[in-house]
Short mmCIF file of C-alpha atoms and ligand atoms in Angstrom, two decimals:
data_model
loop_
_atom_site.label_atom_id
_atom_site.label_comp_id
_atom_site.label_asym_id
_atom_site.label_seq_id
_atom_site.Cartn_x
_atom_site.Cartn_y
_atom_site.Cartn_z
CA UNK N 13 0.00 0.00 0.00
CA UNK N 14 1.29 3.77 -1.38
CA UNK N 15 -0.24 6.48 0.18
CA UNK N 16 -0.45 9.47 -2.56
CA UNK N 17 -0.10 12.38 0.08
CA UNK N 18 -3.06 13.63 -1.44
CA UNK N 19 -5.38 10.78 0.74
CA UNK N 20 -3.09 11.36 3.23
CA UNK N 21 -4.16 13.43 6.59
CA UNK N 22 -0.19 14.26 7.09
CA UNK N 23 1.36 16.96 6.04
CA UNK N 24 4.07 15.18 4.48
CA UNK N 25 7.38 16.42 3.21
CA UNK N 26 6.48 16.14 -0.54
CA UNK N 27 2.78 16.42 -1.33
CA UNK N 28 3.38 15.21 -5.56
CA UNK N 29 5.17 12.18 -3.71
CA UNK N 30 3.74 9.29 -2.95
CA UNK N 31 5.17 7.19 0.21
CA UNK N 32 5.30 3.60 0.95
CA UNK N 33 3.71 2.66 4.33
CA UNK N 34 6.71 1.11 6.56
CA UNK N 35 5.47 -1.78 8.76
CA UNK N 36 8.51 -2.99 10.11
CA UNK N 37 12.09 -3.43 10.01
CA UNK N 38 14.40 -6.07 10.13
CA UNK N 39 18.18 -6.00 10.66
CA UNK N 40 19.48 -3.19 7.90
CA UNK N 41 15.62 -3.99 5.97
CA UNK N 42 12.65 -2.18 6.18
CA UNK N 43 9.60 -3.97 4.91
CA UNK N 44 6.26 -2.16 3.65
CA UNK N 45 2.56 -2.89 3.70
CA UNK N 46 2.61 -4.68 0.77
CA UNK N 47 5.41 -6.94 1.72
CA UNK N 48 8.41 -5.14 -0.12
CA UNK N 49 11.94 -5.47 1.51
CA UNK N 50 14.34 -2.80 0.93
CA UNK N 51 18.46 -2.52 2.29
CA UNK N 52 18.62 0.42 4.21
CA UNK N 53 22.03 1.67 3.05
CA UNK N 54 21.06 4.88 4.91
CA UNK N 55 20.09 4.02 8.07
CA UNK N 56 17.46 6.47 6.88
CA UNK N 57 19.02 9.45 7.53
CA UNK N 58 22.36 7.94 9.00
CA UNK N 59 20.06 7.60 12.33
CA UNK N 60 19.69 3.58 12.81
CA UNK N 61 23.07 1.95 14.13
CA UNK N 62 21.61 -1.50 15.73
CA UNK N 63 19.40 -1.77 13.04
CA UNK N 64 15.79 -2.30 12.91
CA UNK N 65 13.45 -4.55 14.62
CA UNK N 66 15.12 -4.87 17.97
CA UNK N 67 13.39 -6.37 20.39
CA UNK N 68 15.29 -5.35 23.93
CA UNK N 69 14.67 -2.12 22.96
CA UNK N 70 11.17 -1.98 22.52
CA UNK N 71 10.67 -4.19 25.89
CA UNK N 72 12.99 -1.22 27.86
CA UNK N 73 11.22 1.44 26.87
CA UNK N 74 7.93 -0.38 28.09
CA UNK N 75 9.17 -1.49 31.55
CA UNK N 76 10.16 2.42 31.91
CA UNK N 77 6.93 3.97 30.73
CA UNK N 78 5.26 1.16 33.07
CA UNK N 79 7.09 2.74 35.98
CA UNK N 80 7.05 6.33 35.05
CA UNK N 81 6.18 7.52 31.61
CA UNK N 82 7.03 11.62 32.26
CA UNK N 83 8.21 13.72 35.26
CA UNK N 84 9.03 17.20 33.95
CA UNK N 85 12.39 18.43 34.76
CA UNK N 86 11.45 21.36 36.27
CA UNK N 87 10.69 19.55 39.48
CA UNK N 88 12.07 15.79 38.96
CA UNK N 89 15.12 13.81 37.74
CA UNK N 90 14.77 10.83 36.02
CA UNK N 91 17.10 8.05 37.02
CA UNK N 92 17.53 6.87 33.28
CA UNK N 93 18.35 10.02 31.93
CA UNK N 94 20.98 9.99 34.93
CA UNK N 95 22.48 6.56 33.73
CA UNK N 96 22.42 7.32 29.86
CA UNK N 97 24.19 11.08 30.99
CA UNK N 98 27.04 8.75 32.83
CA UNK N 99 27.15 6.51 29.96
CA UNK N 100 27.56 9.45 27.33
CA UNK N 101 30.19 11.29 29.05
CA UNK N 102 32.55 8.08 29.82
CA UNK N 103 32.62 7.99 25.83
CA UNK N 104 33.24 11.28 25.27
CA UNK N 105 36.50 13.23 25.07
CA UNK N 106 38.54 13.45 27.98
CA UNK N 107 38.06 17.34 28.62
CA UNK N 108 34.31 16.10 29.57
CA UNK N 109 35.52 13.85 32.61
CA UNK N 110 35.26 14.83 35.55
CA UNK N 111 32.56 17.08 35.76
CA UNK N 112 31.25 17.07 32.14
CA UNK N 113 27.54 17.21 32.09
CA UNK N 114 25.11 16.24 29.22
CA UNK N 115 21.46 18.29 28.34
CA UNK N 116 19.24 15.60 26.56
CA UNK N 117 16.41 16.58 23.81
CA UNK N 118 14.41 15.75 21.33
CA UNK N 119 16.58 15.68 18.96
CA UNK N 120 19.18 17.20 16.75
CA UNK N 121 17.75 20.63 15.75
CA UNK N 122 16.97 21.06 19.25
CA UNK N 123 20.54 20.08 20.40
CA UNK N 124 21.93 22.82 18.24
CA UNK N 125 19.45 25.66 19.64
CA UNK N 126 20.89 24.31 23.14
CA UNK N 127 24.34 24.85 22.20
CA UNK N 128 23.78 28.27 20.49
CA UNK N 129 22.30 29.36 23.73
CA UNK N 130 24.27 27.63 26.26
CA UNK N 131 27.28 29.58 24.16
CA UNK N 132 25.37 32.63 24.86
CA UNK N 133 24.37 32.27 28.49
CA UNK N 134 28.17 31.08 29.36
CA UNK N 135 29.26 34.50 28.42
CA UNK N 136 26.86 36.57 30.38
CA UNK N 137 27.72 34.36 33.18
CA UNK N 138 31.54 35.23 32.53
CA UNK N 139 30.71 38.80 32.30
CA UNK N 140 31.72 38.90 28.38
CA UNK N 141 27.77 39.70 27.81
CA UNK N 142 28.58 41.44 24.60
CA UNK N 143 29.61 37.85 22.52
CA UNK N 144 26.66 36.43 20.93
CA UNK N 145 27.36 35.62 17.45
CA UNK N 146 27.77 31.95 16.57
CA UNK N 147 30.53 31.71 13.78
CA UNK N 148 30.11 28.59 11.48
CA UNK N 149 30.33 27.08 7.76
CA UNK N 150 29.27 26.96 4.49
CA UNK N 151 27.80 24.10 3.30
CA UNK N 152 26.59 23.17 6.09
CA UNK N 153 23.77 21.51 8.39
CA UNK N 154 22.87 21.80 11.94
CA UNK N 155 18.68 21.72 12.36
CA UNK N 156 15.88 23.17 10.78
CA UNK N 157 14.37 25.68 13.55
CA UNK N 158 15.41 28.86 13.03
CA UNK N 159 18.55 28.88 15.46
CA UNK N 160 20.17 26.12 13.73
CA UNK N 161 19.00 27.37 10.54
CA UNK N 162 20.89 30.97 10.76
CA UNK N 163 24.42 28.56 11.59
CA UNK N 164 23.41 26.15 8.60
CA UNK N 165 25.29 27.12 5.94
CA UNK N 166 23.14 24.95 3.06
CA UNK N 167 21.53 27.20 0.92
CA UNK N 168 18.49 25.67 -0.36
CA UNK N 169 17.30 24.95 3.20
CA UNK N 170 18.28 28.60 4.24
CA UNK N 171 16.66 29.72 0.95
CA UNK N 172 13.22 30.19 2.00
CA UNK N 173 13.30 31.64 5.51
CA UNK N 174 16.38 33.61 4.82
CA UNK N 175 14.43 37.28 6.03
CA UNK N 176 13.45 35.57 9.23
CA UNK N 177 17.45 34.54 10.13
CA UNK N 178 20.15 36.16 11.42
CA UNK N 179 23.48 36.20 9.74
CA UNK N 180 26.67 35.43 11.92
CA UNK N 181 29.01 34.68 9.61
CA UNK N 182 29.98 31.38 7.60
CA UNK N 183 33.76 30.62 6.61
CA UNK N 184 34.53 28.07 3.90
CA UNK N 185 34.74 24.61 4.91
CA UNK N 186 37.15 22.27 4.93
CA UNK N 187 36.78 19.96 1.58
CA UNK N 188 39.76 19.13 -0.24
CA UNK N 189 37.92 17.70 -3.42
CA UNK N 190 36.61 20.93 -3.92
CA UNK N 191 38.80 23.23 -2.40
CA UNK N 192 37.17 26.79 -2.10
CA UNK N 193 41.33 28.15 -2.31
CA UNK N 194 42.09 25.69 -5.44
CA UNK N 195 44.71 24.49 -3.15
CA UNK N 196 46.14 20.83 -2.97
CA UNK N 197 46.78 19.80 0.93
CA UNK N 198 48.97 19.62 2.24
CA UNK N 199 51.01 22.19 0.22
CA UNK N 200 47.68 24.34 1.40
CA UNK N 201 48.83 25.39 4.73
CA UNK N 202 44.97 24.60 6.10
CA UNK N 203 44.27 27.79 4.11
CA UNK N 204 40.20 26.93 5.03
CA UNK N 205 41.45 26.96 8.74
CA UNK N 206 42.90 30.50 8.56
CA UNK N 207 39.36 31.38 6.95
CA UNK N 208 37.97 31.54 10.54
CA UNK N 209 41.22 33.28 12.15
CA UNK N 210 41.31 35.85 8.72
CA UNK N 211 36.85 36.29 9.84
CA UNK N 212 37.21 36.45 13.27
CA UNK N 213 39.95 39.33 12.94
CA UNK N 214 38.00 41.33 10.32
CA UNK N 215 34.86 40.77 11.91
CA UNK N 216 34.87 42.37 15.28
CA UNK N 217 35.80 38.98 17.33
CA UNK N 218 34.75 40.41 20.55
CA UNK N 219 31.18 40.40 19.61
CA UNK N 220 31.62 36.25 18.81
CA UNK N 221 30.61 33.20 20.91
CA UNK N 222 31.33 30.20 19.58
CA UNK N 223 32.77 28.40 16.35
CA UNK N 224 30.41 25.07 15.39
CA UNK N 225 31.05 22.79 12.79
CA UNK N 226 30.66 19.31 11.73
CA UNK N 227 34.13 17.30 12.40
CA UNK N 228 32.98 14.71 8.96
CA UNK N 229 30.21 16.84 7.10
CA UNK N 230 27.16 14.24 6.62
CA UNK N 231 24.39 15.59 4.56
CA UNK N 232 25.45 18.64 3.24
CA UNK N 233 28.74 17.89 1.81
CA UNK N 234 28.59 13.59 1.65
CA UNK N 235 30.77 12.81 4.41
CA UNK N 236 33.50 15.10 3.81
CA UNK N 237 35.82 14.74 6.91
CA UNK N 238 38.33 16.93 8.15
CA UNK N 239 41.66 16.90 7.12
CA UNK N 240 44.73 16.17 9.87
CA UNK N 241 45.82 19.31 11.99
CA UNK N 242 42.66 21.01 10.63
CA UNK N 243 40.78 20.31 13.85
CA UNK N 244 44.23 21.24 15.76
CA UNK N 245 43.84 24.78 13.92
CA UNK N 246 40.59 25.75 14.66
CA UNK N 247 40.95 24.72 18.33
CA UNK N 248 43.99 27.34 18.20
CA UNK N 249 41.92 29.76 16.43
CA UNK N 250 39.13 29.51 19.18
CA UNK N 251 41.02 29.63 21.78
CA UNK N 252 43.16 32.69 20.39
CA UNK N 253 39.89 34.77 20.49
CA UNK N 254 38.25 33.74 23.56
CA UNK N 255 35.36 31.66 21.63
CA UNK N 256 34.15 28.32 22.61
CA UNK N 257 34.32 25.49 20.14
CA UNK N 258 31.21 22.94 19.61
CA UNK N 259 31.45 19.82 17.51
CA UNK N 260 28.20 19.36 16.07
CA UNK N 261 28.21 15.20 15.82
CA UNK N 262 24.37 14.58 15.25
CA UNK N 263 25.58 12.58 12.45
CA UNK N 264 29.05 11.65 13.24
CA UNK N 265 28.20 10.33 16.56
CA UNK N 266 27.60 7.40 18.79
CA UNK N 267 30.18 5.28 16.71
CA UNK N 268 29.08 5.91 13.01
CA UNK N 269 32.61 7.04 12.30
CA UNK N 270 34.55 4.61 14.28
CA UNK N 271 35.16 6.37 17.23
CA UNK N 272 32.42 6.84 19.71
CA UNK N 273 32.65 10.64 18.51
CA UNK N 274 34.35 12.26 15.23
CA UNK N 275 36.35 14.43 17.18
CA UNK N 276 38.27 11.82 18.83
CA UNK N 277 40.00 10.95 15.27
CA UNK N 278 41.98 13.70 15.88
CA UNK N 279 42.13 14.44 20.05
CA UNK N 280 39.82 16.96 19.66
CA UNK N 281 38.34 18.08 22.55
CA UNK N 282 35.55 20.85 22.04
CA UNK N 283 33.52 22.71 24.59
CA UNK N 284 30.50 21.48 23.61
CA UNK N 285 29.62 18.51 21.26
CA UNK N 286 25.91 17.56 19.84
CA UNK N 287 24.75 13.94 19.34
CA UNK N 288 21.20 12.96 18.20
CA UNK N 289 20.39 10.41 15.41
CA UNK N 290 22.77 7.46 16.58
CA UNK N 291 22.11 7.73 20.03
CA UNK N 292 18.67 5.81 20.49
CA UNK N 293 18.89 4.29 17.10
CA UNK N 294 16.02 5.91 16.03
CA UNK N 295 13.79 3.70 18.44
CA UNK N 296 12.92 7.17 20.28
CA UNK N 297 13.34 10.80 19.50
CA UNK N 298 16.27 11.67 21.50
CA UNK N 299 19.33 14.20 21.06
CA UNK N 300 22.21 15.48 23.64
CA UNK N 301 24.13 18.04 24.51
CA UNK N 302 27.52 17.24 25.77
CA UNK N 303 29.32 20.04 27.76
CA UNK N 304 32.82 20.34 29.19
CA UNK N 305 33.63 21.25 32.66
CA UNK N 306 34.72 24.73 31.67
CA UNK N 307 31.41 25.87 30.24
CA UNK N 308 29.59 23.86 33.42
CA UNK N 309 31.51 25.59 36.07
CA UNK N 310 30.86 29.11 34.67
CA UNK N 311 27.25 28.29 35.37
CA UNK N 312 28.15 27.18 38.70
CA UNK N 313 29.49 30.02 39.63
CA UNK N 314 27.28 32.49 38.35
CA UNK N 315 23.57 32.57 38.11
CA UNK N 316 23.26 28.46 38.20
CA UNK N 317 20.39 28.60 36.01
CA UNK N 318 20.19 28.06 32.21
CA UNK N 319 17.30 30.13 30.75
CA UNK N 320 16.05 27.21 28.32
CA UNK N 321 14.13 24.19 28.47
CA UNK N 322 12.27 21.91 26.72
CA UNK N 323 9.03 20.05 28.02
CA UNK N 324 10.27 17.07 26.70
CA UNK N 325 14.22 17.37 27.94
CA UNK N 326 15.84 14.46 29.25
CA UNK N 327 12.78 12.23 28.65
CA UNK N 328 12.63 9.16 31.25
CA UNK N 329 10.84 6.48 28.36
CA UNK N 330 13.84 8.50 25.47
CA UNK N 331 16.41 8.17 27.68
CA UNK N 332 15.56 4.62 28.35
CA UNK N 333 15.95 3.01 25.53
CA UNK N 334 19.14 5.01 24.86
CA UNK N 335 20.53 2.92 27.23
CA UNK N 336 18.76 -0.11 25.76
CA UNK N 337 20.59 1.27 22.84
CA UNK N 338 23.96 1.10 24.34
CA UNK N 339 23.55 -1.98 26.16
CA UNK N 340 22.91 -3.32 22.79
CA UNK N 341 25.84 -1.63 21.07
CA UNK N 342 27.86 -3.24 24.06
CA UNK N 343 26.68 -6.70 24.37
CA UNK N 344 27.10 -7.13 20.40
CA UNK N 345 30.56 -5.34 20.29
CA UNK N 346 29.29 -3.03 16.91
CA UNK N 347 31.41 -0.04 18.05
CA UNK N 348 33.86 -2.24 16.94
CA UNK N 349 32.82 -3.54 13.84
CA UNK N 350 32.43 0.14 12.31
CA UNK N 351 35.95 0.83 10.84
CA UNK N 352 36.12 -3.06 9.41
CA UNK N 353 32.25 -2.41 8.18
CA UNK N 354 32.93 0.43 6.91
CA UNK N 355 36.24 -0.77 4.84
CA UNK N 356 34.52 -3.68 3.16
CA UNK N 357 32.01 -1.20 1.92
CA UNK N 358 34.44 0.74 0.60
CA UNK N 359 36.13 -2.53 -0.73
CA UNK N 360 32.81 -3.26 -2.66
CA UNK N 361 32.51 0.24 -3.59
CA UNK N 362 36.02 0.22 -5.36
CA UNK N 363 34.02 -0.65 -8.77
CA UNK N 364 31.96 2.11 -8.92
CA UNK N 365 34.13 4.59 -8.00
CA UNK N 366 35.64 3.97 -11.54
CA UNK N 367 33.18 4.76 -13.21
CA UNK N 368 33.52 8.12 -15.17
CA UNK N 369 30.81 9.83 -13.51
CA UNK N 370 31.90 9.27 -10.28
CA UNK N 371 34.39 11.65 -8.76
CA UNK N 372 34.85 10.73 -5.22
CA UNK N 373 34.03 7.73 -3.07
CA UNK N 374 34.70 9.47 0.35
CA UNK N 375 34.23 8.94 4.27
CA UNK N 376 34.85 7.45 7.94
CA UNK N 377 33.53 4.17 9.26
CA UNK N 378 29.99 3.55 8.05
CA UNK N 379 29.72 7.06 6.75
CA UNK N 380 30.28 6.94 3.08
CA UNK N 381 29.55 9.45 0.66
CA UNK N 382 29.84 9.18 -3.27
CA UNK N 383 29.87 12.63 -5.40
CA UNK N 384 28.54 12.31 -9.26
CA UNK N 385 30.77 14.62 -11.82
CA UNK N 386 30.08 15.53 -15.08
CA UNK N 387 33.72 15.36 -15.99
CA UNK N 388 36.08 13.53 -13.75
CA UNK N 389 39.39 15.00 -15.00
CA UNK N 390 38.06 18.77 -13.84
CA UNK N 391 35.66 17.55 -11.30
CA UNK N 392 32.70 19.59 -12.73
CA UNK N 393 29.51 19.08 -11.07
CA UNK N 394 26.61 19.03 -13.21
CA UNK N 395 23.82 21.16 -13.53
CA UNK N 396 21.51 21.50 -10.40
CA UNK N 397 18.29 21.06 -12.81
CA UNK N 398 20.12 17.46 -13.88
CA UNK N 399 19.29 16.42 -10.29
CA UNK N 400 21.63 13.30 -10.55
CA UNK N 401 21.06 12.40 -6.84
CA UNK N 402 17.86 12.34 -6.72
CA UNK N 403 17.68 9.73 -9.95
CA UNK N 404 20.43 7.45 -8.24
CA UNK N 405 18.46 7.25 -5.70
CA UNK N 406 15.35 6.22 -7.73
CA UNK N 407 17.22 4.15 -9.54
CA UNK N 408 18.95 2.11 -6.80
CA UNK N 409 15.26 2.37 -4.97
CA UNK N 410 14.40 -0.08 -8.42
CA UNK N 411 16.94 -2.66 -6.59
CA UNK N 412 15.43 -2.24 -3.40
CA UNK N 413 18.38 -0.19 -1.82
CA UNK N 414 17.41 2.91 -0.20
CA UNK N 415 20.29 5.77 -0.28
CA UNK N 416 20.53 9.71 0.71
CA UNK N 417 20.64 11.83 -1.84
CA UNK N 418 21.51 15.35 -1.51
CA UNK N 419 22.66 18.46 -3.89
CA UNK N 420 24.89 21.59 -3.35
CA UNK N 421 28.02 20.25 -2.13
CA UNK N 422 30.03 21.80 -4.40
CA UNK N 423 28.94 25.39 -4.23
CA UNK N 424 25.62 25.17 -2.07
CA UNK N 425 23.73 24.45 -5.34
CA UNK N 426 25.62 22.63 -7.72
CA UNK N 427 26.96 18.68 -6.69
CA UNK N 428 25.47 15.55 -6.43
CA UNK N 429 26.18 12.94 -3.70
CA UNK N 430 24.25 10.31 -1.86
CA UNK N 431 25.06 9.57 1.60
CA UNK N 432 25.54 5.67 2.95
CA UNK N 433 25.18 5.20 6.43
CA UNK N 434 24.06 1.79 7.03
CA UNK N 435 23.27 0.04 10.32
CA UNK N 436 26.45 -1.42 12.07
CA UNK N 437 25.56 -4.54 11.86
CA UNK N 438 25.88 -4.87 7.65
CA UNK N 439 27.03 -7.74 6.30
CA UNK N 440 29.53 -7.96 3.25
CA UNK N 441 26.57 -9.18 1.54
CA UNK N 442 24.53 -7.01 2.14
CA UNK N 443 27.54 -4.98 1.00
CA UNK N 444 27.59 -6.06 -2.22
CA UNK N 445 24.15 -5.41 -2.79
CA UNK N 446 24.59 -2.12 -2.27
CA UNK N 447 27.06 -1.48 -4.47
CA UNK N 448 25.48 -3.26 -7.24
CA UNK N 449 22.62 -1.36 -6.95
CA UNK N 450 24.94 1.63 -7.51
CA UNK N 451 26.49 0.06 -10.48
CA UNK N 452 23.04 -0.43 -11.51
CA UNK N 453 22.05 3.24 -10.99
CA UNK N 454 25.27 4.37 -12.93
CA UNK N 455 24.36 2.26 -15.68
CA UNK N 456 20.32 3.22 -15.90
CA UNK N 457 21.20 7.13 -15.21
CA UNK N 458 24.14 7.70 -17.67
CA UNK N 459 23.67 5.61 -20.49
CA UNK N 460 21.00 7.77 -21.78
C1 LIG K 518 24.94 17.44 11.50
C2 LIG K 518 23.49 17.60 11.84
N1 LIG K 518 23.12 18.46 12.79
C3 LIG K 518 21.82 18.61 13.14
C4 LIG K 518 20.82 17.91 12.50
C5 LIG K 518 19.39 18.11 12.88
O1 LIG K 518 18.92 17.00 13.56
P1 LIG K 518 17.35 16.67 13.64
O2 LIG K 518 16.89 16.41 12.24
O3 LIG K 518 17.30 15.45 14.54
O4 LIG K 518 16.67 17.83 14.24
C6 LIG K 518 21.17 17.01 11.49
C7 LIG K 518 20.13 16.26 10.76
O5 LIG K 518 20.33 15.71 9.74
C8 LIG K 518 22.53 16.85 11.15
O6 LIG K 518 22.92 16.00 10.19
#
């Protein structure tokens, strides 16, 4: 059964598209009401990392909502968002031991309007109260309310609402395959690293709060990671003007990279990091907020009160099967099987990066990324009204594979990539059938 949105009640994303009911999941497969099965190469939208259909998790969240469902925050703590908090932080970089704390929410748009006003608050309570502005990149994503949006740097998204957002300033990103200098690295010096010192001291620094970026850009730029001593740089650069720096790892996080977080790749260790997607799995709607001991003791010794909150924060049935979550990541050992996962797909992969209208095949772990060119040799993307994504994706959809497709890496309009994030537990078969659905989608898309 296909719901055409038009008999549909929701107000779905697409109204001219019509949408397959989803009735369950298995493993890395999602099955619909008619019985189809298709690979979730995605993990939707690089959210599912124990894959679908688990059971535990289902049974957790029940035994907590049997004891208690909700107990807002404003007069309770919950004991598993408690436990998950000490589970998160004993992952997480070592600036956030000892006395790192964690905010949970709803999600990943909401973790970024945390952080931009946790970054805010922190100076007031350090008597800097005229920093506000939130300094971040271009071709970019970090939520779709209207915080996050004004430090998203992806046009199209910004496109619409761009009268109702403020602008703080975006510097160029750090994406070798498309350098914005036409440099070669490492020859480049980390030119796009200087971009934020050259902003910051052009752009009256003393009125900025924080620098946030993505450590390996998911969505926006098809899991572009950072180069080595970039990180190193902009830590520098931060700390040289007196900003804070937050990692925002909705997508990186909770082990889809190989680490437990991006950052630690390179011994980064940011002020502030954002998780969401990864961390329940998708099984409940659940983001965090990680924050270092610095930025924690500033509130401690000043007003001790964040002005924010969220009725759903730190959710007691969320939380809960977060931890189901990570008891499930640890019982199964699938932090570990990301960076072998992750290099068989690539292994599989090797084929269609060949292919002449493939540029890059590019990543970390089990987030893969593969950008369609026009032309190889000069890397040209091809025109945004081609929409080259978007037919891969139908066209691998005709194999049963479901993939992320997304435009504008190159410029914020131009470039095609889809995004591969399946769950950790992917088999080298299941592999394989991904990439032949690619090869497949190569073949059906540019032969014509
Ligand atoms: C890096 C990054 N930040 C933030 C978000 C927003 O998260 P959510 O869609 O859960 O609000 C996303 C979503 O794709 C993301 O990829």
């Amino acid at each position: 059964m296909s719901t055409a949105t038009s008999a549909s009640s929701l107000f779905s994303r697409n109204f001219r598209k019509q949408y397959p009911v989803a009735v369950r999941g298995e493993g890395c497969w999602i099955v619909d009401a008619d019985g189809r099965r298709y690979l979730d190469a995605s993990g939707q939208a690089a959210v599912v990392s124990i894959g679908h259909g688990v059971q535990e998790i289902g049974r957790a969240m029940a035994a907590q909502s049997g004891q208690i469902a909700f107990a807002h925050t404003s007069q309770f703590h919950s004991e598993p968002a408690e436990r998950l908090a000490t589970r998160v932080l004993a992952l997480a970089p070592r600036n956030f031991q000892n006395g790192g704390r964690v905010y949970f929410t709803s999600g990943g748009s909401e973790a970024t309007e945390t952080a931009l006003k946790l970054a805010r608050q922190y100076f007031l309570e350090v008597k800097q109260p005229g920093r506000y502005r939130v300094i971040s990149r271009k071709q970019s994503y970090h939520g779709s309310t209207l915080g996050a949006m004004s430090v998203s740097g992806n046009i199209a998204r910004r496109a619409p609402y761009a009268p109702m957002i403020p602008e703080w300033g975006h510097v160029v990103p750090c994406f070798c395959y498309h350098c914005p200098f036409d440099k070669t690295y490492p020859e480049c010096n980390l030119a796009c690293a200087d971009d934020l010192d050259v902003f910051l001291s052009t752009n009256d620094a003393s009125t900025a709060a924080a620098f946030l970026f993505e450590p390996v850009v998911g969505a926006t730029l098809g899991a572009a990671a950072a180069v080595d001593g970039y990180t190193a740089r902009i830590a520098e650069i931060c700390r040289k003007h007196g900003i804070l720096l937050i990692a925002d790892e909705v997508m990186s996080g909770m082990g889809r990279t190989g680490k437990p977080v991006a950052s630690q790749h390179w011994n980064l260790e940011p002020d502030i990091i954002l998780v969401g997607k990864g961390i329940a799995s998708g099984y409940a709607p659940l983001g965090a907020v990680l924050i270092a001991p610095r930025v924690v003791d500033a509130f401690e010794k000043g007003s001790a009160a964040f002005m924010h909150g969220f009725t759903y924060q730190s959710h007691p049935v969320a939380t809960a099967a977060g931890i189901a979550v990570f008891d499930y990541l640890e019982a199964h050992k699938l932090f570990d099987r990301v960076t072998p996962a992750g290099q068989t797909l690539k292994n599989v992969l090797a084929g269609v990066e060949q292919h002449p209208n493939v540029g890059q095949v590019r990543g970390l772990g089990l987030l893969q990324g593969i950008e369609f060119v026009k032309n190889k040799s000069t890397r040209e993307p091809f025109p945004k009204e081609t929409g080259v994504a978007e037919k891969i994706r139908q066209a691998a959809l005709d194999k049963n594979v479901l993939t992320y497709p997304t435009q504008g890496c190159v410029d914020g309009v131009r470039g095609d990539h889809i995004l591969l994030a399946p769950p950790f537990i992917i088999t080298p078969q299941e592999s394989q059938l991904i990439a032949d659905a690619i090869q497949y989608a190569l073949n059906q898309v540019f032969s014509a």
